[in-house]
Short mmCIF file of C-alpha atoms in Angstrom, two decimals:
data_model
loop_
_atom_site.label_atom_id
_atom_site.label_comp_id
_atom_site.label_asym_id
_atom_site.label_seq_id
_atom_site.Cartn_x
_atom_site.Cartn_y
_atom_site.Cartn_z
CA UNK A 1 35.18 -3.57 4.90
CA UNK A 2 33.03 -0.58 5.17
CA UNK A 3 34.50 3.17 4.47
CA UNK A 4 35.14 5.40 6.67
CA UNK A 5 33.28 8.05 4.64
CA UNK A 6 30.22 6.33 4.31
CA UNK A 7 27.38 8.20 5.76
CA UNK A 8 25.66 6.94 8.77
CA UNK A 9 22.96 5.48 6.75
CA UNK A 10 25.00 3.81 4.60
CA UNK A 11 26.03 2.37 7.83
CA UNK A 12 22.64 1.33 9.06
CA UNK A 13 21.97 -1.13 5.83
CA UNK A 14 25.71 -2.16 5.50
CA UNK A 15 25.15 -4.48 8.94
CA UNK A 16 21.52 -4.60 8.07
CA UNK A 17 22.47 -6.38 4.93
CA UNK A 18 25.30 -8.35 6.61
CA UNK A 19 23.39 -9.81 9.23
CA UNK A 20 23.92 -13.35 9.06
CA UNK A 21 21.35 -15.53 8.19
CA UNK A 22 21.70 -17.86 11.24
CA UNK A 23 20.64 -15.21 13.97
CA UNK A 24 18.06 -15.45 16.31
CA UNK A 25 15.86 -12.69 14.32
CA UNK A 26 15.93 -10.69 11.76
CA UNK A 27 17.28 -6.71 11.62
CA UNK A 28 15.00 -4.01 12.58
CA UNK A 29 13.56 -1.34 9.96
CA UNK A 30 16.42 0.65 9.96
CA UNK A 31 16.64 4.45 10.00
CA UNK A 32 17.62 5.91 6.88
CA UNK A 33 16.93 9.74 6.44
CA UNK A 34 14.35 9.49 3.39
CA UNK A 35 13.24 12.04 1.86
CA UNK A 36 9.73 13.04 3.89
CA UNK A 37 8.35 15.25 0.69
CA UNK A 38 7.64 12.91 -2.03
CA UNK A 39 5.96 9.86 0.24
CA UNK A 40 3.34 7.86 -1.74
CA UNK A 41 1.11 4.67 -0.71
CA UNK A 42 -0.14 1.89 -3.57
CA UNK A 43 -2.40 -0.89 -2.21
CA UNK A 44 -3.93 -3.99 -3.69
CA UNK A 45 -7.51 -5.35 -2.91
CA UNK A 46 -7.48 -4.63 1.03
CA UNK A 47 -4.21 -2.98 0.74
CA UNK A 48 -6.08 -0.59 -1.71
CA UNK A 49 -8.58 0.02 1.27
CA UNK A 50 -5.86 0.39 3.76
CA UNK A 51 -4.15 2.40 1.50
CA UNK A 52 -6.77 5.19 1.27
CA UNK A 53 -7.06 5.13 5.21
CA UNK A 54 -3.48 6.43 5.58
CA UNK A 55 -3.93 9.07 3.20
CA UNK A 56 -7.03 10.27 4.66
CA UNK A 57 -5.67 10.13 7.92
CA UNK A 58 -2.68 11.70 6.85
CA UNK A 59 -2.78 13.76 3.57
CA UNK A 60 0.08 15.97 4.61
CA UNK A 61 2.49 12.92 4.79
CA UNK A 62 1.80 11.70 1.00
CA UNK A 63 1.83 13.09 -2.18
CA UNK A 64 0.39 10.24 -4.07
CA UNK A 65 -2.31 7.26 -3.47
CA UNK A 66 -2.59 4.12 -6.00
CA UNK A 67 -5.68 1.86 -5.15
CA UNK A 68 -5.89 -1.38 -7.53
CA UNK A 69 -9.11 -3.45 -7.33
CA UNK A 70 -10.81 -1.34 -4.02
CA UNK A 71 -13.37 0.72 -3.20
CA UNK A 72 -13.96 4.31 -1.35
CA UNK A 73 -12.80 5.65 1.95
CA UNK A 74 -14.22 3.77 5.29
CA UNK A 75 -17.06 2.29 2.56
CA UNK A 76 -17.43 -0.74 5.31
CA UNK A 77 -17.92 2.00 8.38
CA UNK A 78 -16.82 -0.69 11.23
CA UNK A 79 -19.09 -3.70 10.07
CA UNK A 80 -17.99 -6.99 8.37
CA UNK A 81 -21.86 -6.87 6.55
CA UNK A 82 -20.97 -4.01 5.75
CA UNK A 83 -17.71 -4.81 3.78
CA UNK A 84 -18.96 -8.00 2.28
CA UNK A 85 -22.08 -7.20 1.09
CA UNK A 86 -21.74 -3.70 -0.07
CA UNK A 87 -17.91 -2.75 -0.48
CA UNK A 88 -16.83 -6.14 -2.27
CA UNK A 89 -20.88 -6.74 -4.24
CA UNK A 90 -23.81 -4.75 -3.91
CA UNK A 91 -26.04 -6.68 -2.34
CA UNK A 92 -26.91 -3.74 0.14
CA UNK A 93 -26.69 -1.14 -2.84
CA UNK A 94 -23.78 0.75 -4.09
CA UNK A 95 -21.70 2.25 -1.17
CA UNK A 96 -23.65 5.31 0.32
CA UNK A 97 -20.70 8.36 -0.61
CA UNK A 98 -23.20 11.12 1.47
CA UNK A 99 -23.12 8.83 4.22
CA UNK A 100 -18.78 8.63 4.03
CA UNK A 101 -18.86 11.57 3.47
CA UNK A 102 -20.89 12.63 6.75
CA UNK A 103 -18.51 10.46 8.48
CA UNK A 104 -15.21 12.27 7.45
CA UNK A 105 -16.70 15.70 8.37
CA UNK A 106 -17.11 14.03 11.92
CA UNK A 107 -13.96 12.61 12.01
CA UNK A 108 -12.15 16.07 10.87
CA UNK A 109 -13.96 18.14 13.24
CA UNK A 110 -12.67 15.92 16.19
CA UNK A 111 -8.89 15.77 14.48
CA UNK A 112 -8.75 11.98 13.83
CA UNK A 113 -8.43 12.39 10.10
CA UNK A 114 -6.12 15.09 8.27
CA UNK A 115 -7.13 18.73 6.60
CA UNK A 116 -9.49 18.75 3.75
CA UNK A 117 -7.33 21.31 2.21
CA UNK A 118 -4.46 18.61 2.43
CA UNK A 119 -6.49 15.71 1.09
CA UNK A 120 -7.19 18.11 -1.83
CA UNK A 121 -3.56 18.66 -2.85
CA UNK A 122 -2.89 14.79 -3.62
CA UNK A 123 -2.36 13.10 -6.84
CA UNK A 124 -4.46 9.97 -7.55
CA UNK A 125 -4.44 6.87 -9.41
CA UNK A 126 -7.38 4.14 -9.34
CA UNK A 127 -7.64 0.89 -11.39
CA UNK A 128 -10.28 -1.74 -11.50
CA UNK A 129 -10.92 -5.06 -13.63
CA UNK A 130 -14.02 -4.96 -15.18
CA UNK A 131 -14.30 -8.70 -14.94
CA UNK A 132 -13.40 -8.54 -10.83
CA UNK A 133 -15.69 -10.72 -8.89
CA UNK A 134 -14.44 -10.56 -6.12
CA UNK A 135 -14.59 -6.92 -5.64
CA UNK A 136 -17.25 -5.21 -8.27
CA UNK A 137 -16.24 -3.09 -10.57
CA UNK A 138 -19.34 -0.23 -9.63
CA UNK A 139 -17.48 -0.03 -5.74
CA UNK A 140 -13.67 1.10 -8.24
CA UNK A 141 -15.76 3.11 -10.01
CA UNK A 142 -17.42 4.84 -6.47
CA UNK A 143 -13.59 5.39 -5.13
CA UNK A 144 -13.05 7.41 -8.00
CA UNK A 145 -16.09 9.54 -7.60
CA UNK A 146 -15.09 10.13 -3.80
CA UNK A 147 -11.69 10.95 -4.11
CA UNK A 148 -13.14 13.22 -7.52
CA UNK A 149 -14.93 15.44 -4.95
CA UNK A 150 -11.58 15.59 -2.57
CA UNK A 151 -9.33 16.86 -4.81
CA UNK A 152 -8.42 20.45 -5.82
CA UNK A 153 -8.27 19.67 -9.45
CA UNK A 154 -9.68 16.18 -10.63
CA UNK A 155 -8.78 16.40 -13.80
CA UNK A 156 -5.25 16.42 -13.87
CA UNK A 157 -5.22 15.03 -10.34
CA UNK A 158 -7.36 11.57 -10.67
CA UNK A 159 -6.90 9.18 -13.38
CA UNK A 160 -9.06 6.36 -13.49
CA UNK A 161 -8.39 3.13 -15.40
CA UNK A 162 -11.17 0.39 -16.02
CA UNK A 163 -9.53 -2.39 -18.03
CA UNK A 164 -11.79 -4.40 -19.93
CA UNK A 165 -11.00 -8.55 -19.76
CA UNK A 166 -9.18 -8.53 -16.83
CA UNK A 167 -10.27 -9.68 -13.06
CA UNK A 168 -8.96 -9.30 -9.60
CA UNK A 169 -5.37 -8.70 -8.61
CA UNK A 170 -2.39 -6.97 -9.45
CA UNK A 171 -1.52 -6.80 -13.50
CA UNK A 172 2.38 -7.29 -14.34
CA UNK A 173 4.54 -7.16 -17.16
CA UNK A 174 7.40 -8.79 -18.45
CA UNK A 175 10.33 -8.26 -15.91
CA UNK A 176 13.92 -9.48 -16.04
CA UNK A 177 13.37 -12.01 -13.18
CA UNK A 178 9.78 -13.19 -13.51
CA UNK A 179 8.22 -15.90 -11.28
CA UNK A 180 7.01 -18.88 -12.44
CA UNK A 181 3.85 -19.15 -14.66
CA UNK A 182 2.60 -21.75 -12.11
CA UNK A 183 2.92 -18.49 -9.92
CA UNK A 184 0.72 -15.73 -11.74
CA UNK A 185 -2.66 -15.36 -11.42
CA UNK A 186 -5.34 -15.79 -15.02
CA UNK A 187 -5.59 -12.01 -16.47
CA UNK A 188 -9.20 -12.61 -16.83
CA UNK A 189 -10.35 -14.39 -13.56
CA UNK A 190 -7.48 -13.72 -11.13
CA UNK A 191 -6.96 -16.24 -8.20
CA UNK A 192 -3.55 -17.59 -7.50
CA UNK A 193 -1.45 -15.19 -6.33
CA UNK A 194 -3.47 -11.82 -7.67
CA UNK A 195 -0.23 -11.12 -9.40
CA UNK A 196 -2.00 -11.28 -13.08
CA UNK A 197 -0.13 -12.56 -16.18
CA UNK A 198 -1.65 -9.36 -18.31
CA UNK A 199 1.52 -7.73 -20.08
CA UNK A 200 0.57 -4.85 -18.36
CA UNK A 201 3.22 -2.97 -16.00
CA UNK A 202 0.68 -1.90 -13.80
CA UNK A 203 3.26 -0.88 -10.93
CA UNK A 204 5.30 1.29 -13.30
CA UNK A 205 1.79 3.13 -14.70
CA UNK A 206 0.66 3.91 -11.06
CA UNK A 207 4.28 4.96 -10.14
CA UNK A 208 4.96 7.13 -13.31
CA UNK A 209 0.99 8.85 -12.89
CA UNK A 210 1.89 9.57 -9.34
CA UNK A 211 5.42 11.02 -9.62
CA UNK A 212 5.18 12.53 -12.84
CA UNK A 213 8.19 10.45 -14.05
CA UNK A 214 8.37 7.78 -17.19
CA UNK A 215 7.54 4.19 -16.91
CA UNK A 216 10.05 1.67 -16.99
CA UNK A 217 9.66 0.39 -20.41
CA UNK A 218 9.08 -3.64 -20.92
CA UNK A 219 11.62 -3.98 -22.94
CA UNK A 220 14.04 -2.46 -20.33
CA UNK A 221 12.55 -4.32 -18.04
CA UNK A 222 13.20 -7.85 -19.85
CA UNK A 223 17.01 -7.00 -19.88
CA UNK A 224 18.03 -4.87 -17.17
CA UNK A 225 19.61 -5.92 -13.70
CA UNK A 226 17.50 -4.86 -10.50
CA UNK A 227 20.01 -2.27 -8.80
CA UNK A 228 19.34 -2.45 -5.09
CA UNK A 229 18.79 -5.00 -1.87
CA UNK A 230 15.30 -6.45 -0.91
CA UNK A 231 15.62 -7.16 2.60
CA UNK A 232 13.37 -9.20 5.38
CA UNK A 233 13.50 -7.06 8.74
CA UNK A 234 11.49 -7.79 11.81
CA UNK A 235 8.21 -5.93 12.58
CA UNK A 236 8.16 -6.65 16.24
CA UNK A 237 8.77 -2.58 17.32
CA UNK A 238 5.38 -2.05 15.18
CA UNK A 239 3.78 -5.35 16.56
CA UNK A 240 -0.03 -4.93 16.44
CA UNK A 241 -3.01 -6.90 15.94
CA UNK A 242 -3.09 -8.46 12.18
CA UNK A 243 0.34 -7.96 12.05
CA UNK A 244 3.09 -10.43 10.77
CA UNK A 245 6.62 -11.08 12.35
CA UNK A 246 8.67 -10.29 9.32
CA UNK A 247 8.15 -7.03 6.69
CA UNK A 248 10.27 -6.40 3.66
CA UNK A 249 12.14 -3.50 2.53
CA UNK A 250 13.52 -2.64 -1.40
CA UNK A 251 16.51 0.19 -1.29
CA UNK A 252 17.76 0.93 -4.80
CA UNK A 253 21.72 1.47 -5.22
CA UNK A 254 22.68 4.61 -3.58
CA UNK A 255 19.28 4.96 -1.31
CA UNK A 256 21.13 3.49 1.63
CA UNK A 257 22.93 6.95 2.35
CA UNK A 258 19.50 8.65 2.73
CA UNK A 259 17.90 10.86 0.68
CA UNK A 260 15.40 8.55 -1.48
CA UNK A 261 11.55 9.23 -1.24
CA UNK A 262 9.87 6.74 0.00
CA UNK A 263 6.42 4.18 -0.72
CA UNK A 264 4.81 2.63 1.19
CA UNK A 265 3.02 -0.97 -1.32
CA UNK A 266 0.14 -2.98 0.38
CA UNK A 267 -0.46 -6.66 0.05
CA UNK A 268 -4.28 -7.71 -0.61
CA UNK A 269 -5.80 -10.69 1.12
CA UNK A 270 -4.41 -13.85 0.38
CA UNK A 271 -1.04 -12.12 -0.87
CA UNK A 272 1.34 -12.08 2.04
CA UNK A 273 4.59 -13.67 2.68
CA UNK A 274 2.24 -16.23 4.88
CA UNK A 275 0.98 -17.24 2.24
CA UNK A 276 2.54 -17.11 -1.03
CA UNK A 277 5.92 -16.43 0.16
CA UNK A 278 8.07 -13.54 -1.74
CA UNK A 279 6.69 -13.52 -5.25
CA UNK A 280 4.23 -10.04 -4.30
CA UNK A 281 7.36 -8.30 -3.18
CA UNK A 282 9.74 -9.78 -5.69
CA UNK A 283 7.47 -10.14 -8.85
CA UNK A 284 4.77 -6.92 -8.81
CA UNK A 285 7.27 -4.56 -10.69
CA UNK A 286 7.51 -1.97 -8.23
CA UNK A 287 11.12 -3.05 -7.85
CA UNK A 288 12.25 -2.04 -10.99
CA UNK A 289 10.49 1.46 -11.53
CA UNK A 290 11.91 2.28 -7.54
CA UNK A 291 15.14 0.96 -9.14
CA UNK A 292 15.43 3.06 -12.18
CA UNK A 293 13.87 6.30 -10.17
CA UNK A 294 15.67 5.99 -7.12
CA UNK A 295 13.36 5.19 -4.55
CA UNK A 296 12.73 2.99 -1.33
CA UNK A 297 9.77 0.63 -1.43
CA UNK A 298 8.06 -1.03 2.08
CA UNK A 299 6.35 -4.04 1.75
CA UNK A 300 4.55 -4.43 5.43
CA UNK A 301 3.49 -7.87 5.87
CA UNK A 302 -0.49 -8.73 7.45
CA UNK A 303 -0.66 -11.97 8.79
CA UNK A 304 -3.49 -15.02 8.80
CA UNK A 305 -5.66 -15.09 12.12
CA UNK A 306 -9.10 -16.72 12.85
CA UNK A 307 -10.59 -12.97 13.05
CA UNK A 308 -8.61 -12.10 9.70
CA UNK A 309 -8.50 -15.70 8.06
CA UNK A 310 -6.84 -14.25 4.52
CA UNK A 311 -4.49 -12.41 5.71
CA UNK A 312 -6.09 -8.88 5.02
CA UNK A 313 -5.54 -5.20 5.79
CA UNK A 314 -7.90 -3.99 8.23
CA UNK A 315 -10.59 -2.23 6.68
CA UNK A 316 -13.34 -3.08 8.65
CA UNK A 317 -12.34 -2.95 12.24
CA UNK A 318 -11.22 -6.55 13.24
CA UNK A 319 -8.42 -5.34 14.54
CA UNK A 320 -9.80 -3.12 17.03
CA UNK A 321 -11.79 -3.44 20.39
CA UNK A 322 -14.67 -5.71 20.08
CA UNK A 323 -16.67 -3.39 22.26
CA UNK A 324 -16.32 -0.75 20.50
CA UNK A 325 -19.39 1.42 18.09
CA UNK A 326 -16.90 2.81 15.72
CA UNK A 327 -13.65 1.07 15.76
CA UNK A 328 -11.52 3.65 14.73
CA UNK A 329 -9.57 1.64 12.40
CA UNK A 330 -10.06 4.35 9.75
CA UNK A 331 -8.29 7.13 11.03
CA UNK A 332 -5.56 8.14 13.25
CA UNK A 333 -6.37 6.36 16.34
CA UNK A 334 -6.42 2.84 14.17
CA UNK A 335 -4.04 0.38 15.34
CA UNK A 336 -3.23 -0.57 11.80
CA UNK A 337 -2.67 2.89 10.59
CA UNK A 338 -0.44 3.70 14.11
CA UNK A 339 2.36 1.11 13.10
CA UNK A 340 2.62 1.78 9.58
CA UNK A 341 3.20 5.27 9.79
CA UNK A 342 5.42 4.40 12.79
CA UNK A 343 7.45 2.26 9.68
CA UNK A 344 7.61 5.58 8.10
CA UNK A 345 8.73 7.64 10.59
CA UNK A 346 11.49 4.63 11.53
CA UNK A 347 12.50 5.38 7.64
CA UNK A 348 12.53 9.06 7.26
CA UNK A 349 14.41 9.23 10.58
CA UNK A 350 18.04 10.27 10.35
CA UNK A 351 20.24 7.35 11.89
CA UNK A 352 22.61 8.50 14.50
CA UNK A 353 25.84 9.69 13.61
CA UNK A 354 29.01 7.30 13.82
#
């Protein structure tokens, strides 16, 4: 039986997490009064892409951005030739930054994109295989050069990684639960899942750079339980094009009274629940750094579609309205962008009192 004294948010996930598994749908994305200071985003592959669109769009809303295996800001500017041939290879030359850059400056003057000085206050982490092919290493490397030029203070702002040996996807550690070898992606050439057998805690790297906090060591990783609740909740309120039905949500112990900072961790193509079921939101190590540090993770789900046959994060507009010049889907306005900071606000909302 719940207490009494628990607080209303504590209320929220108690039914959330005692909804039984034989209802019609699943729970919504419950309010639960995080902590609206300390908000970061961390995206894989088009995740990574997606990822920098929210903080463009809205720098005052995060304090850190993580982008693994991605290039720079809008680099595909509304065209799918665009994103293949110049923001994954560079068949059409290396992305055009004075070009992206023109582009922000238009967006900012008509409000569809957040405050320069904003953009400049956040703290940024970048990684890249040099052995990706699917997205080239050059493209990392030109994400790091943009977001170089954004910031206040690059040097103690921006840390760029290149690892040498190691191809497309998300790297991982040892963990205390992890999946099944048939499961991880090769280190060197990727595939599979993206989730990369490496021995290399990329989640808890990002995380620590970000936050300023200490990685959760492998060995503490191997042989600690995960203290807290992943938990399937429906996406319907947020329902937009590319969408899935079903998101996930990670509270540590003691985040369901409110109070935990919050990030937001974005699937690449070919890594959603569609697809290859829970083993991105159960296996990537974010888990157990949020765990030891106290804060809520959301895992927003993309889903297949002819337009978006992998299961990608809009980045190039496919989302949007096909007559449109400039879809849009990299600021503000972008349908994408709309719902998942609508999942944020959900989150940092205050649940009613009881």
């Amino acid at each position: 039986m719940t207490s009494p004294s628990l607080p209303a948010a504590g209320l929220v996930l108690a039914a959330f997490v005692a909804l039984p598994a034989a209802a019609d749908r699943l729970p919504d994305l419950p309010r639960l009064g995080l902590e609206e200071a300390d908000a970061s985003v961390i995206g894989v592959s088009s995740g990574g892409y997606m990822a920098t669109q929210l903080a463009v769009a809205w720098p005052e809303r995060f304090q850190g951005l993580a982008v693994l295996g991605a290039g720079p800001w809008s680099c595909a500017q509304g065209t799918l030739r665009r994103a293949l041939s110049q923001c994954m290879n560079t068949r059409l030359g290396p992305p055009p930054l004075d070009e992206l850059e023109q582009r922000l400056a238009e967006y900012r003057e008509l409000e569809r994109v957040g405050s320069a000085e904003a953009l400049a206050e956040l703290r940024a982490f970048v990684w890249h295989g040099d052995e990706d092919e699917t997205v080239a290493p050059a493209v990392g490397a030109a994400l790091a050069e943009q977001l170089a030029g954004w910031l206040a203070v690059p040097e103690t702002q921006l840390r760029f990684v290149q690892s040498a040996g190691v191809g497309h996807g998300w790297p991982i550690g040892r963990r205390s639960s992890p999946p099944p070898t048939t499961e991880l992606g090769d280190c060197q050439h990727g595939g599979g899942t993206y989730l990369l057998g490496c021995d290399r805690d990329l989640a808890s790297e990002a995380m620590a750079w970000l936050h300023d906090a200490p990685p959760v060591a492998n060995e503490a990783a191997e042989t600690d339980t995960l203290t807290g609740n992943l938990l399937p909740f429906d996406q319907g309120d947020f329902a937009v094009k590319g969408l899935d039905s079903a998101g996930y949500l990670f509270v540590p112990e003691g985040c369901d009274e409110g109070g935990c900072p919050l990030t937001v961790a974005l699937h690449g193509c070919g890594m959603g629940a569609e697809q290859i079921g829970e083993t991105f939101v159960r296996h990537n190590g974010l888990n157990e750094w949020a765990a030891a540090h106290e804060r809520v993770v959301l895992y927003p789900q993309a889903e297949t579609s002819l337009a978006n046959p992998q299961g990608c994060w809009d980045w190039w507009g496919f989302a949007e309205s096909t007559w449109q010049l400039n879809p849009l889907h990299d600021t503000r306005e972008g349908t994408q962008v709309r719902a998942l900071m609508a999942m944020m606000d959900r989150l940092q909302e205050a649940s009613a009192p009881r």
